[in-house]
CSV table of C-alpha atoms and ligand atoms in Angstrom, one decimal:
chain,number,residue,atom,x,y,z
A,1,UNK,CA,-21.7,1.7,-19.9
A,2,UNK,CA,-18.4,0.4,-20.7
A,3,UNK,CA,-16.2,-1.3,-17.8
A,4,UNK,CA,-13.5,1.0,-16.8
A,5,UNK,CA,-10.3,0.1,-18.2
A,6,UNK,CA,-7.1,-0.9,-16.5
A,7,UNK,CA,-3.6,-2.0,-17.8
A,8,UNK,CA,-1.1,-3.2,-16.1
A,9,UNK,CA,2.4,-3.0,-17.7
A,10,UNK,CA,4.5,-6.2,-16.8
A,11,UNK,CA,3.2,-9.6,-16.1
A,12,UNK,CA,5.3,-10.3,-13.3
A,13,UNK,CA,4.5,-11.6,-9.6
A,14,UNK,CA,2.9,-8.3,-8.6
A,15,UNK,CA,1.8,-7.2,-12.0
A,16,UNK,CA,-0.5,-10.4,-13.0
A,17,UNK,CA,-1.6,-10.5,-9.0
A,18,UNK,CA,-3.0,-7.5,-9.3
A,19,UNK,CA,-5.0,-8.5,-12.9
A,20,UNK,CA,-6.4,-11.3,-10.9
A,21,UNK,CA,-7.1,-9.7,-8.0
A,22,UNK,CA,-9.2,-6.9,-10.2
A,23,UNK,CA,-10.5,-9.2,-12.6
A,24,UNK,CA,-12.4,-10.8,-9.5
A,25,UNK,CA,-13.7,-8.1,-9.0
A,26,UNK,CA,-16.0,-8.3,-12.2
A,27,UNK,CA,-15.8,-4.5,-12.3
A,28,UNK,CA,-12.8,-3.6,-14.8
A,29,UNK,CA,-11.4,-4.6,-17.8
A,30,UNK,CA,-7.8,-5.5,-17.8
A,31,UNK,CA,-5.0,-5.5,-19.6
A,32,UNK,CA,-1.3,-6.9,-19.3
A,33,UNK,CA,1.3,-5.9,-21.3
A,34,UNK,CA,4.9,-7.2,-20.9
A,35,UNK,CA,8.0,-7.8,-23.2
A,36,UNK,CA,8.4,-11.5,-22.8
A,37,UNK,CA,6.3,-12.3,-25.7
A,38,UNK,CA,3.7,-15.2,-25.0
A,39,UNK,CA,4.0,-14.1,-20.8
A,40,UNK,CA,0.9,-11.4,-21.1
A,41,UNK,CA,-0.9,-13.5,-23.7
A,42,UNK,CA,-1.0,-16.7,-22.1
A,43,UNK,CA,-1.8,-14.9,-18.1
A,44,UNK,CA,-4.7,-13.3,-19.6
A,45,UNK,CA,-6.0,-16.3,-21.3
A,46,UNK,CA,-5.8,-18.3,-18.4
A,47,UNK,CA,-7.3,-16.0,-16.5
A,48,UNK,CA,-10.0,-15.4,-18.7
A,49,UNK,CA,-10.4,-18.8,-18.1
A,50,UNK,CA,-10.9,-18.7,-14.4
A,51,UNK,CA,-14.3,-16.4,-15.4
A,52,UNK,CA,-16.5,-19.4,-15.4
A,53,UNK,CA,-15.5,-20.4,-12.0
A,54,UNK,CA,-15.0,-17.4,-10.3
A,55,UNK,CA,-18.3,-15.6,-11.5
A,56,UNK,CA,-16.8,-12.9,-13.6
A,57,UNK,CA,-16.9,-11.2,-17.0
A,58,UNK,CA,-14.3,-9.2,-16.7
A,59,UNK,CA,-12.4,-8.9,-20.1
A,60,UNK,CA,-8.8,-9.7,-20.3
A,61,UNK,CA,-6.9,-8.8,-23.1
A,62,UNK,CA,-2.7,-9.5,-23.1
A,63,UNK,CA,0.3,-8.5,-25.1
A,64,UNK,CA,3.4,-7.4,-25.8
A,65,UNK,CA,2.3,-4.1,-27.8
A,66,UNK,CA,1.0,-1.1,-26.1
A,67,UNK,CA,-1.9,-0.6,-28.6
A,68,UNK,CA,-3.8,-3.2,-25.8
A,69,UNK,CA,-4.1,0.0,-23.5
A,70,UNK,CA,-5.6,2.5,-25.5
A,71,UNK,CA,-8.2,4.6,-23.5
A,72,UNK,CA,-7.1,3.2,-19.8
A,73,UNK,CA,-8.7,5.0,-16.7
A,74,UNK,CA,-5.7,3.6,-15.1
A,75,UNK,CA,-2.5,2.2,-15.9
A,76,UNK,CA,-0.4,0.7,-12.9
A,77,UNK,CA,3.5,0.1,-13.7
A,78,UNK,CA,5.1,-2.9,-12.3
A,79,UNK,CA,7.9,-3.3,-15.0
A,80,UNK,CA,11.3,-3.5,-14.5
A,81,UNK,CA,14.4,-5.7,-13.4
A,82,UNK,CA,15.2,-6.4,-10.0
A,83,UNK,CA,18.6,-6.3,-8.5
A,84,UNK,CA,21.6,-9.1,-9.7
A,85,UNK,CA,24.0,-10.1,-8.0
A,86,UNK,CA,27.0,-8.0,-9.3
A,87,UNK,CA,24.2,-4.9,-10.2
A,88,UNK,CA,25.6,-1.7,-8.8
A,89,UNK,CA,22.2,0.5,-7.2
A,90,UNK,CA,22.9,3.0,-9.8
A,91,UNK,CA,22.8,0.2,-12.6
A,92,UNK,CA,19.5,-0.5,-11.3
A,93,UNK,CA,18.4,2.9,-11.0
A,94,UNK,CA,19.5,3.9,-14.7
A,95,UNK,CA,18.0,0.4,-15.9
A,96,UNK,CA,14.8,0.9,-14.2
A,97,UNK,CA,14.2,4.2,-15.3
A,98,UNK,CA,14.8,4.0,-18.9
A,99,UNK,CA,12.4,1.0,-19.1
A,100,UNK,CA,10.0,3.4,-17.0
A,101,UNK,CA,10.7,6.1,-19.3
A,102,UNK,CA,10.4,3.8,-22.4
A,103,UNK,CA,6.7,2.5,-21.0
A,104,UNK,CA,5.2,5.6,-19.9
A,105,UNK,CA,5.9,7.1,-23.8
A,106,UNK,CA,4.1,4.7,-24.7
A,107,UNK,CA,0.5,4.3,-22.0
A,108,UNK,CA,0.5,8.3,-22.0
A,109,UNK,CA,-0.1,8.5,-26.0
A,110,UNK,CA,-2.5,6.0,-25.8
A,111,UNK,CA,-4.4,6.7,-22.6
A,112,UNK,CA,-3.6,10.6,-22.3
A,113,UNK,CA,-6.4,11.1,-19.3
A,114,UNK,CA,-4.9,7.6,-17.2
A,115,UNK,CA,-4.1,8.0,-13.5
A,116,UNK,CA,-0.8,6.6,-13.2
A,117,UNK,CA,-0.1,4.4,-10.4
A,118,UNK,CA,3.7,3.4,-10.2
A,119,UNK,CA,4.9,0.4,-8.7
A,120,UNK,CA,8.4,-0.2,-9.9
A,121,UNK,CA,11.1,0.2,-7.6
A,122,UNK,CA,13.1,2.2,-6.4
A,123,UNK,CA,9.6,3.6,-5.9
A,124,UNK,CA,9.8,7.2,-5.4
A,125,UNK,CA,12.4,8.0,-8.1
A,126,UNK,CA,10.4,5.9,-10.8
A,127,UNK,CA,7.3,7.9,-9.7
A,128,UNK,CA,9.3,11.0,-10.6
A,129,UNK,CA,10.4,10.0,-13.9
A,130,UNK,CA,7.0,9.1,-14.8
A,131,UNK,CA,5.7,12.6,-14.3
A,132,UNK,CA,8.5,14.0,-16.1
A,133,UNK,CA,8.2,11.7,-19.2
A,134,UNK,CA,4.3,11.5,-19.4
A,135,UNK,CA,3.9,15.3,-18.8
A,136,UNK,CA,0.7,14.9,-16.7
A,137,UNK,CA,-0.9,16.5,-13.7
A,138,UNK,CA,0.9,15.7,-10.4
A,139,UNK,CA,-2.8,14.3,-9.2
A,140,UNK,CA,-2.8,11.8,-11.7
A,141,UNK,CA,1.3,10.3,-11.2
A,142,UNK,CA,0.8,8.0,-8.3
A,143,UNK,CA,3.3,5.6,-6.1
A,144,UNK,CA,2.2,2.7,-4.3
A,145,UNK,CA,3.8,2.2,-1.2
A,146,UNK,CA,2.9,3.3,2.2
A,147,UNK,CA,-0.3,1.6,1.7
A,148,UNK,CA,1.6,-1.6,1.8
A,149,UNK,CA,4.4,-0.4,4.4
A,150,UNK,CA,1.2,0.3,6.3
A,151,UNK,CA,-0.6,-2.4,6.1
A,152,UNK,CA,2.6,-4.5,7.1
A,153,UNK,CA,3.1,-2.0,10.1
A,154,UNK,CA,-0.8,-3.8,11.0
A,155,UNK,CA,-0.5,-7.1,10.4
A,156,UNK,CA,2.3,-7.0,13.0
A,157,UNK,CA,0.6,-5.2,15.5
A,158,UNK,CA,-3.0,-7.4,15.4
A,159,UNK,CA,-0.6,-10.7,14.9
A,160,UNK,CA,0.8,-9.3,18.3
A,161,UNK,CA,-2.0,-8.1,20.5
A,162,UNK,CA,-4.4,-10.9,18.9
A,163,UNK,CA,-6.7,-8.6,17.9
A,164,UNK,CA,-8.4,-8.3,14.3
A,165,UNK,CA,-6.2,-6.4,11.7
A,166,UNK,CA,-9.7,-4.4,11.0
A,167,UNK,CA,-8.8,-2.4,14.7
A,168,UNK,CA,-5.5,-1.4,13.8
A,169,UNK,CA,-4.9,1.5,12.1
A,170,UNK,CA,-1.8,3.0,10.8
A,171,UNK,CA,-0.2,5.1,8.6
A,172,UNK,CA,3.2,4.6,7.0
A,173,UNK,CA,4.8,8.0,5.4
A,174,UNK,CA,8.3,9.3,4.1
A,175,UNK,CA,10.0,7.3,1.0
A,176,UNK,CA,9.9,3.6,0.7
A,177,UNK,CA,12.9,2.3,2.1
A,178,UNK,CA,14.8,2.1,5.0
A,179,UNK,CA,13.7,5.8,5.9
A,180,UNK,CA,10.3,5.4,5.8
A,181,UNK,CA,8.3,7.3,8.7
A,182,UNK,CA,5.6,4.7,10.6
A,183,UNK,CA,3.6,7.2,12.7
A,184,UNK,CA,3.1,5.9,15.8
A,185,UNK,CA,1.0,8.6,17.5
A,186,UNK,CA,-1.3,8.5,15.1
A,187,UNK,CA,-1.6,4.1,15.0
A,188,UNK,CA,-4.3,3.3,17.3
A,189,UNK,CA,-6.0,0.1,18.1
A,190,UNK,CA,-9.8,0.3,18.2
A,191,UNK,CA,-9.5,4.1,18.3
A,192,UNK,CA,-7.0,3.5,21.5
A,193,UNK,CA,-3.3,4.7,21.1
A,194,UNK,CA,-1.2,2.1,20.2
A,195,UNK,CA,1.4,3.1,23.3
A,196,UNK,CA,-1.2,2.4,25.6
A,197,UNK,CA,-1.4,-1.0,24.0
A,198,UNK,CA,2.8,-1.8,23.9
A,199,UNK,CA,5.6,-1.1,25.4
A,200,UNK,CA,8.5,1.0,24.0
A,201,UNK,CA,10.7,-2.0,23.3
A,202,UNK,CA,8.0,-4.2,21.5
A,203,UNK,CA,6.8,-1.1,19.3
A,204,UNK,CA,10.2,-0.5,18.2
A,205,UNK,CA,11.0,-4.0,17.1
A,206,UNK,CA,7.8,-3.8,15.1
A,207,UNK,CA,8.7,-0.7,13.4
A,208,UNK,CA,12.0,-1.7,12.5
A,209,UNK,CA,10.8,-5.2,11.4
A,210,UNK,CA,8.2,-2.9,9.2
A,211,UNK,CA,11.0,-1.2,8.1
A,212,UNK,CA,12.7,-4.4,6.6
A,213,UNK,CA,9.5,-6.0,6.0
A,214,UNK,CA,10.3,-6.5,2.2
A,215,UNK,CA,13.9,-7.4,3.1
A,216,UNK,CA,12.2,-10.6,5.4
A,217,UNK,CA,10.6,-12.3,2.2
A,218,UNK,CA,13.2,-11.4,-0.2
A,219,UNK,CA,15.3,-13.2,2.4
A,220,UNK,CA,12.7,-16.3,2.9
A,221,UNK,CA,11.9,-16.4,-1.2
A,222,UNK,CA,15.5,-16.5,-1.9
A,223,UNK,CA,14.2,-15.5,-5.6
A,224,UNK,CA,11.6,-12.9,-6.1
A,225,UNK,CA,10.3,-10.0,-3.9
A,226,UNK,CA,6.5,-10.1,-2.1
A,227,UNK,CA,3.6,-10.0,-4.0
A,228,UNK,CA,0.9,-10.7,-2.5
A,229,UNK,CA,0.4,-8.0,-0.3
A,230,UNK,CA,1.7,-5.4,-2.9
A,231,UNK,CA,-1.4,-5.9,-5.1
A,232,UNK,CA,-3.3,-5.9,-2.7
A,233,UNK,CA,-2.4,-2.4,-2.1
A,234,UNK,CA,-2.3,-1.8,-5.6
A,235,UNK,CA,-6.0,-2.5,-5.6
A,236,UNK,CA,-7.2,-0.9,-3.1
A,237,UNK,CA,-5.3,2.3,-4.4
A,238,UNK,CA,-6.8,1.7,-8.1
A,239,UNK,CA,-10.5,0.9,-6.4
A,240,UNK,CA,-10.5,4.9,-4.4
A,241,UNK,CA,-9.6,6.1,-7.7
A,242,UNK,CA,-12.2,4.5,-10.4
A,243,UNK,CA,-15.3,4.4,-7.7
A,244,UNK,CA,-14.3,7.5,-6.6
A,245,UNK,CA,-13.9,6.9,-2.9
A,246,UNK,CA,-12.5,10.1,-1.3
A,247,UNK,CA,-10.3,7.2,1.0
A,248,UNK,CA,-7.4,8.9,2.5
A,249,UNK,CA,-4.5,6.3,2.1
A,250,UNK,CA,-0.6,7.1,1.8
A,251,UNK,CA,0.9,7.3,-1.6
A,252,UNK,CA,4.0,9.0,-2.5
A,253,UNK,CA,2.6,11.8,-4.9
A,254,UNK,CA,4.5,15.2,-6.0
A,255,UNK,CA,5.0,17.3,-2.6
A,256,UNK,CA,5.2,21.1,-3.3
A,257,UNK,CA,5.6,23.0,-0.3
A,258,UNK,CA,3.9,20.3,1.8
A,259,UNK,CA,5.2,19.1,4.8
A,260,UNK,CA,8.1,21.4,3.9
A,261,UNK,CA,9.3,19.1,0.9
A,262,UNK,CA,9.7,20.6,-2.2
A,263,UNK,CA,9.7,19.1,-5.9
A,264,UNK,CA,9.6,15.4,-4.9
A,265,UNK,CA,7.7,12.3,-4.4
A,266,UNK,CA,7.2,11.4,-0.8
A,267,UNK,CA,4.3,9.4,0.6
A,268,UNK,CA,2.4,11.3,2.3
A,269,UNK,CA,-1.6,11.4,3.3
A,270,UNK,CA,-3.6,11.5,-0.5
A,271,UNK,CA,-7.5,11.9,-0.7
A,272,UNK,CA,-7.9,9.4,-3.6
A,273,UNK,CA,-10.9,9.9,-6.2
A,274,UNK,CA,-11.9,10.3,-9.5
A,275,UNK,CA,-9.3,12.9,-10.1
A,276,UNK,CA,-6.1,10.8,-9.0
A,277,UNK,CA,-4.7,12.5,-5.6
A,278,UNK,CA,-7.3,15.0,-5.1
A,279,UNK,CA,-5.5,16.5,-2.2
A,280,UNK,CA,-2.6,16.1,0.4
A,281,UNK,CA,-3.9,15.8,3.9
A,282,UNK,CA,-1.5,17.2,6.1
A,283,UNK,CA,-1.0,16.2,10.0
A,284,UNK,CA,0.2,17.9,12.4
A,285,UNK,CA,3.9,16.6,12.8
A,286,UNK,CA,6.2,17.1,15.9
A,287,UNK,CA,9.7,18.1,15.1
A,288,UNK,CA,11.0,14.6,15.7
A,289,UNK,CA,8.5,13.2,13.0
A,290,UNK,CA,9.1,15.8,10.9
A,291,UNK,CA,12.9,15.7,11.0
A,292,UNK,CA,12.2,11.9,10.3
A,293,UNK,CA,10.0,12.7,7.1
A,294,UNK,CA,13.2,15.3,5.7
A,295,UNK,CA,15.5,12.5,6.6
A,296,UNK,CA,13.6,10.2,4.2
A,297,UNK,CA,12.7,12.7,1.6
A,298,UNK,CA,16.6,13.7,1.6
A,299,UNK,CA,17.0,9.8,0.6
A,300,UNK,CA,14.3,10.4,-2.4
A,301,UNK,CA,16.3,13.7,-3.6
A,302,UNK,CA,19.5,11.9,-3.6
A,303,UNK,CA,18.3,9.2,-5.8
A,304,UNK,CA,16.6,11.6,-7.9
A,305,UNK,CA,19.3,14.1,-8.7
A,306,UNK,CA,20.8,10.4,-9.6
A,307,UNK,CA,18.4,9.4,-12.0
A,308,UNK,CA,18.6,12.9,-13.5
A,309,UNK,CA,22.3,12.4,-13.8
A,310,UNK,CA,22.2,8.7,-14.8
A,311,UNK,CA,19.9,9.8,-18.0
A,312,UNK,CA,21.0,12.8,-19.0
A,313,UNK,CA,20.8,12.4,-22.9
A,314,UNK,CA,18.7,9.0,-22.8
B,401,LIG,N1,6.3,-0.2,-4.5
B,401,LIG,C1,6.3,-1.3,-3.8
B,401,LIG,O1,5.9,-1.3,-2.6
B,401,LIG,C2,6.7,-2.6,-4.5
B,401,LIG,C3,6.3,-3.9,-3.9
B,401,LIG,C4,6.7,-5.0,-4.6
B,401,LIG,C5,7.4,-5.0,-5.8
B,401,LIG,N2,7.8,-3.7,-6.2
B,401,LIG,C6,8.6,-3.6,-7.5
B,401,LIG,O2,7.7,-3.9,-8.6
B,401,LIG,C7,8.5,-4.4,-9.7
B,401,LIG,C8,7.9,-5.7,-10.2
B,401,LIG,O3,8.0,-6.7,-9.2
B,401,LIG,P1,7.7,-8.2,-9.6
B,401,LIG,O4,7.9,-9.0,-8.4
B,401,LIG,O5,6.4,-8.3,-10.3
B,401,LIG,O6,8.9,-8.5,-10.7
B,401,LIG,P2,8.8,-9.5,-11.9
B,401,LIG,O7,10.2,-9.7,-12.3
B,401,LIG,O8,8.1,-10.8,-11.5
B,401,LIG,O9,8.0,-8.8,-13.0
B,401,LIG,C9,8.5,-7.7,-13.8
B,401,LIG,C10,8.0,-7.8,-15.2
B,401,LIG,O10,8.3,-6.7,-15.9
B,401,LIG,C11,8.6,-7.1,-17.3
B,401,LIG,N3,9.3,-6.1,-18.0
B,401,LIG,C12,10.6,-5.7,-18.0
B,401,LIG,N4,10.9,-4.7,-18.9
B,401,LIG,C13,9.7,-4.4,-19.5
B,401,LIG,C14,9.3,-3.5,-20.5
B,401,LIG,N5,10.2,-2.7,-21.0
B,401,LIG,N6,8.0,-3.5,-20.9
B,401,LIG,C15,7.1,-4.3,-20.3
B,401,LIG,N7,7.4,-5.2,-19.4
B,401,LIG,C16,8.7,-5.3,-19.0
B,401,LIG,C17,9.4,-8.4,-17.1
B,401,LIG,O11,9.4,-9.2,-18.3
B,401,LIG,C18,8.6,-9.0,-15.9
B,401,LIG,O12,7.6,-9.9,-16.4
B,401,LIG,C19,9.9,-4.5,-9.2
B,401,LIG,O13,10.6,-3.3,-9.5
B,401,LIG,C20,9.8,-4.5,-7.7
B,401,LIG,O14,10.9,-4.1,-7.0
B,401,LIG,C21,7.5,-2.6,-5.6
């Protein structure tokens, strides 16, 4: 049986991590399309190239035309510009969506049963636009985020108690941004509460250091935005999906009527298989979390009423 097949659309920090990080995984095919011809080409040579070393077959194919991704099981979208100096939000936003809405044309001809797993930001909004343009189910329009928000929201809780990230769990919902909703009654520690663990004033500093966590290495990097941990939560969303996992991770997927928030991406809880987000999981929420969760999915409305604005006629 053939490997399943996944492309990754730009062959940037996060885009060619996360062909690495797969293509170790001697389980998929890969392959990387970007713009910047000779960039996808040369980043899946040389990573064919690590095959030998690394123990694994996995084919890697790269270019700047789309005809690379025919028949993808998945196709995960890291392409876009980052903020310049000078770059208004909404320049970004109108920039970022028409290249989103220019590459999902494209991957949803050619690969018309893909789960789509969105990675450009601003997150949530680009999410939206890709359902819109490619016309596909909800379940199979996907954003990556809380898994990394979470798993930032961990590593600063086991760095702090000195325990193994593997007993800290935690879940990381709302948009991705400043907003976003880390809830703490449900982040435990070996199955123990994490407020029996902390006090008050340490938990808080680690939520709002979660909060900023991309803000902290854009800040050390001084050019570029994290990567590292991004695939890795790319991965782990595009592993649930292709070996059909049932894992319940937090992705921002189409909310309609859950958690009270209507006709928007939000991350949420998502039961991740074969089907894409095969179902919302939703907790129990106490009015303080869920006024936090409206808070942040106001944020998501207001920059999608933007987008819708920004490319009216595009
Ligand atoms: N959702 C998250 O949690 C999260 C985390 C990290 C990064 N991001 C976002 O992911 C995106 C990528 O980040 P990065 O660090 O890899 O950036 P990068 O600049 O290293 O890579 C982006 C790539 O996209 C390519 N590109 C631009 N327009 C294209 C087009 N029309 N078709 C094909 N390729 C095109 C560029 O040539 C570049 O190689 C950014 O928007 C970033 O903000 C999101």
């Amino acid at each position: 049986m053939a490997r399943p097949k996944i492309t990754i659309v730009g062959a940037g920090n996060v885009g060619a991590t996360v062909a690495q990080r797969l293509a170790e995984k001697n389980y998929y095919d890969v392959a990387l399309v970007d713009i910047v011809d000779g960039v996808p080409q040369g980043k899946a040579l040389d990573l064919s190239q690590a095959g030998p070393i690394c123990g694994y077959d996995s084919h890697l194919a790269g270019a700047t035309s789309f005809d690379v991704s025919d028949g993808s099981a998945v196709v995960v979208i890291t392409s876009g510009v980052p903020r310049r100096p000078g770059m208004s939000r909404d320049e970004l936003l109108t920039t970022n969506a028409t290249i989103i809405q220019g590459v999902v044309n494209e991957v949803a001809k050619r690969s018309p049963d893909a789960i789509l797993v969105m990675v450009t930001n601003p997150l949530d909004a680009m999410a939206y636009v890709a359902h819109r343009v490619s016309g596909f189910p909800k379940r199979r329009v996907l954003g990556m985020a809380g898994v990394l928000d979470s798993a930032r929201f961990r590593a600063f809780i086991a760095a702090e108690l000195n325990v193994s990230v593997e007993n800290v769990q935690a879940m990381v919902l709302g948009g991705h941004g400043d907003t976003m909703v880390p809830l703490i009654r449900y982040t435990t520690v070996a199955g123990r509460p994490i407020d029996e663990w902390l006090p008050k004033e340490r938990l808080d500093a680690l939520v709002k250091r979660t909060r900023e966590g991309g803000a902290e290495i854009v800040n050390l990097l001084k050019s570029g935005s994290a990567y590292y941990a991004p695939s890795a939560a790319v991965v782990e969303m595009v592993e649930a999906i292709l070996k059909d996992e049932k894992k319940i991770l937090p992705c921002a997927v189409r909310c309609d009527g859950e958690y009270g928030i209507q006709g928007l991406f939000v991350g949420v809880p998502v039961k991740l298989g074969r089907g894409g987000a095969e179902e919302i999981i939703e907790y129990r929420l106490t009015a303080d979390e869920r006024a936090a969760l409206m808070t942040s999915a106001a944020a998501v409305k207001e920059l999608c009423e933007a987008v819708d604005r920004l490319t009216a006629g595009t």
